Tab-separated table of C-alpha atoms in Angstrom:
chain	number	residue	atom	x	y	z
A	1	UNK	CA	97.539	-102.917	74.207
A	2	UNK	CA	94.189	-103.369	73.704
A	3	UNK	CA	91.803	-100.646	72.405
A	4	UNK	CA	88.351	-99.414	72.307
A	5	UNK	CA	85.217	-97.430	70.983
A	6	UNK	CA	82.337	-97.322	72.602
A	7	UNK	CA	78.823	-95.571	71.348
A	8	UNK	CA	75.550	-95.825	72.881
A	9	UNK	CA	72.718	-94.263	70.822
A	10	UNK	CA	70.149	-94.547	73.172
A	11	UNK	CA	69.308	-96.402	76.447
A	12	UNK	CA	68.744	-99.626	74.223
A	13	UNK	CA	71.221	-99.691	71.242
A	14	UNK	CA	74.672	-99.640	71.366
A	15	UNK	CA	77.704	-100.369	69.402
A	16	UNK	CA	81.891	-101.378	70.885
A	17	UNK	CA	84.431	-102.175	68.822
A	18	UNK	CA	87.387	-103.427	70.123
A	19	UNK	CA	91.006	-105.610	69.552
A	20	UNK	CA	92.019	-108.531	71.165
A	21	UNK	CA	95.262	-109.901	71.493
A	22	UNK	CA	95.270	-111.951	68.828
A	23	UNK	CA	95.365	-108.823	66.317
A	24	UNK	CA	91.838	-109.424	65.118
A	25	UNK	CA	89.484	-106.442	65.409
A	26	UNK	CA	85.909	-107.065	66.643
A	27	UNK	CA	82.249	-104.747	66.108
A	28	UNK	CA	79.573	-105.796	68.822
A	29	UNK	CA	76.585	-104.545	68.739
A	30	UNK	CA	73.149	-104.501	70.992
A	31	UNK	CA	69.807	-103.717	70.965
A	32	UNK	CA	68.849	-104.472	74.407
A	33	UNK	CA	70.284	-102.044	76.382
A	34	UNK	CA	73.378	-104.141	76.531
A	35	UNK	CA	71.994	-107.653	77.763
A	36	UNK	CA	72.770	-109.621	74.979
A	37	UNK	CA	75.303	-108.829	72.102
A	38	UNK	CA	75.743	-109.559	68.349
A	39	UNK	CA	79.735	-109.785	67.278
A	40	UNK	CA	81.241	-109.602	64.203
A	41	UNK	CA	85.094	-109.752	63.409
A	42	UNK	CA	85.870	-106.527	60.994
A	43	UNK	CA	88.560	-108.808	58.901
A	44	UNK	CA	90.128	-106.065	56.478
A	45	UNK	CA	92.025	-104.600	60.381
A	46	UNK	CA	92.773	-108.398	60.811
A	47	UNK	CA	97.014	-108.426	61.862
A	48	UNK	CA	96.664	-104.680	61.969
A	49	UNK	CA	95.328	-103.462	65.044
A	50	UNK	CA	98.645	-103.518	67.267
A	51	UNK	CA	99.734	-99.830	64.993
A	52	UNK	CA	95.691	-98.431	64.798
A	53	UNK	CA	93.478	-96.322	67.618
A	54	UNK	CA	89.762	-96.635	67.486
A	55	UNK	CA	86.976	-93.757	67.122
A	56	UNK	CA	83.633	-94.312	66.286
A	57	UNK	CA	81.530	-91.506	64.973
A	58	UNK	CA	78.406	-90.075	66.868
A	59	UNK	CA	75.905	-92.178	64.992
A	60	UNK	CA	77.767	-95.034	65.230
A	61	UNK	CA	77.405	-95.763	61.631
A	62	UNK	CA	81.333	-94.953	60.835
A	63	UNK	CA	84.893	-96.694	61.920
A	64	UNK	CA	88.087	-94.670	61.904
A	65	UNK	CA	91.132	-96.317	62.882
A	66	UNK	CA	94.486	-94.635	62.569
A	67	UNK	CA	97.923	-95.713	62.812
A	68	UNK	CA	100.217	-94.340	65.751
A	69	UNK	CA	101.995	-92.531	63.081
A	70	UNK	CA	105.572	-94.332	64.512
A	71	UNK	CA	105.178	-97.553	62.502
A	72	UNK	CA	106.195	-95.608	58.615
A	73	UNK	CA	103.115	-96.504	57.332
A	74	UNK	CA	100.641	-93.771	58.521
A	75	UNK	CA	97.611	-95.158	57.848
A	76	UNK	CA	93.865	-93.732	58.112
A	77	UNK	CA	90.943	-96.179	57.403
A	78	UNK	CA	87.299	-94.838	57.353
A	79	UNK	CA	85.007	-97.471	57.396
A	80	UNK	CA	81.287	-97.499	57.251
A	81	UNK	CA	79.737	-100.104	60.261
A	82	UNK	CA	76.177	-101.813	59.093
């Protein structure tokens, strides 16, 4: 299913990133207290995301995803966001 991590920093910025359907992973990211949003597709977790779960850390600054552990593979990706 689809999956999610959501960070807000502050009453203005914020930071999601999310899966869709299609396998492709997504970072969005505002500054105006969520009103508008800037996207960006995070292509190396591209065909990936059905196996991974999302966490973002407190700052918002680093991606871990992590496999479900069930697919043999047992993957851990620690990614920095800009």
């Amino acid at each position: 299913g689809v999956k999610a991590a959501v960070r807000f920093l502050d009453a203005m910025r914020g930071i999601v990133v999310y899966d869709l359907v299609d396998r492709s992973v997504w970072s969005a990211v505002t500054a105006d207290g969520g009103r508008t949003w800037r996207r960006t597709e995070i292509s190396l977790l591209r065909g990936q995301s059905f196996y991974y779960y999302l966490y973002l850390s407190r700052d918002g600054r680093l991606l871990t995803a992590t496999d479900n552990f069930n697919n043999g593979r047992n993957v851990c990706l620690l990614m920095q966001l800009r």
